């Protein structure tokens, strides 16, 4: 048995983290995580609009993992829902009067440059610019390789109360670990 | 034409499009991982519906409390389709129904309204229970 599990929990507590998940994630799991987080937040009298923002960011982050994480295992039984299990990590916490959502997943190194450019571009936009950009993208065809509408990061940037933080940590010649933190 | 009826799930809305009454409802939350799976049949139905529709009044009552970013794109495509049909002479009214306590739902509605020119798009506040 791990001796330091309690230590890990204490560490989470100190950082305000009240929810953590690491592993393969599915749409069904996303729905249940969303439901339980809504329940937890409503217990401590969070306004309904804040609850919806946190929920929305968690959904976007989880679905990004489902669509794009490069830590994946192909499933033998192919079905239309998903043909792979994709892994990632999601943390939700409350500190300094704000909720925050952090997520991470592996990304192939050759994809980093594009993503970095996209995120830096969003970091420099104010609320009005983000709204304009969101509306423009919504009417465009998604980028090649996109499995959604290509709006997830803009949506999260619009829900955040301060510019989001992100980073890439190299794991090997092929992949890095991508982390993103949104403060609501 | 048959009624299009799709039951709600935790992450998809209830859809009931009635080609007899020409009153259509779209209600709930929308955050599926794969939007095409649920919405492709809806778009196919609408295409067939508009092809046979005359100039009678058609109402879409839309009440969505939450949708994810890929559903947002689907909704925009949906309203663009309705706008195109309005331009062609169809008599379409969209009622975007929101709860006064859900600020985001009002904002979402306003943002669609801003992007539509010819489509009649009303924002309607629902009385809180």
Coordinates of C-alpha atoms in Angstrom, one line a residue, chain A residues 27 31-32 35 38 48-49 52 55-56 59-60 63 66-67 80-81 131 134-135 138-140 148-149 151-152 155 158-159, chain B residues 10-11 29 31-34 37 65-70 72-73 76-77 80 83 101-104 108 111-112 114-116:
Chain A
X27 CA -18.4 10.9 -22.1
X31 CA -21.5 13.6 -17.3
X32 CA -21.2 12.0 -13.8
X35 CA -23.3 16.2 -11.9
X38 CA -22.7 20.7 -9.4
X48 CA -25.9 29.3 -10.1
X49 CA -24.0 31.2 -12.8
X52 CA -22.5 26.7 -14.7
X55 CA -19.3 22.9 -15.0
X56 CA -18.8 24.3 -18.5
X59 CA -16.9 19.6 -19.7
X60 CA -14.7 21.4 -22.3
X63 CA -13.9 16.5 -23.9
X66 CA -11.5 12.5 -24.9
X67 CA -10.7 13.9 -28.3
X80 CA -19.3 4.9 -33.3
X81 CA -18.9 6.6 -29.8
X131 CA -16.3 37.3 -28.0
X134 CA -15.7 33.1 -30.8
X135 CA -18.4 34.3 -33.1
X138 CA -18.4 29.6 -34.8
X139 CA -19.3 30.4 -38.4
X140 CA -16.1 28.9 -39.8
X148 CA -15.4 19.5 -32.3
X149 CA -16.1 23.0 -33.4
X151 CA -14.3 26.6 -29.9
X152 CA -13.4 24.9 -26.7
X155 CA -15.1 29.1 -24.6
X158 CA -14.3 33.5 -21.9
X159 CA -15.3 31.8 -18.7
Chain B
X10 CA -28.5 13.8 -19.2
X11 CA -26.4 15.4 -22.0
X29 CA -28.9 20.6 -22.1
X31 CA -23.1 18.5 -24.4
X32 CA -22.6 15.3 -26.3
X33 CA -19.1 14.3 -27.2
X34 CA -20.2 13.6 -30.7
X37 CA -24.6 11.5 -34.1
X65 CA -29.9 25.8 -20.1
X66 CA -26.5 24.7 -21.1
X67 CA -24.6 23.7 -24.2
X68 CA -21.0 22.9 -24.9
X69 CA -18.8 24.6 -27.5
X70 CA -19.4 22.0 -30.2
X72 CA -22.9 26.0 -30.0
X73 CA -21.6 25.5 -33.5
X76 CA -25.4 28.4 -35.1
X77 CA -25.7 26.1 -38.2
X80 CA -28.3 29.9 -40.2
X83 CA -32.5 32.3 -41.5
X101 CA -31.7 33.2 -12.8
X102 CA -29.6 31.8 -15.6
X103 CA -27.6 34.8 -16.9
X104 CA -25.6 32.7 -19.3
X108 CA -26.1 32.9 -25.2
X111 CA -25.2 36.4 -29.0
X112 CA -27.2 34.3 -31.5
X114 CA -26.8 39.6 -32.8
X115 CA -25.5 37.3 -35.5
X116 CA -28.9 36.8 -37.3

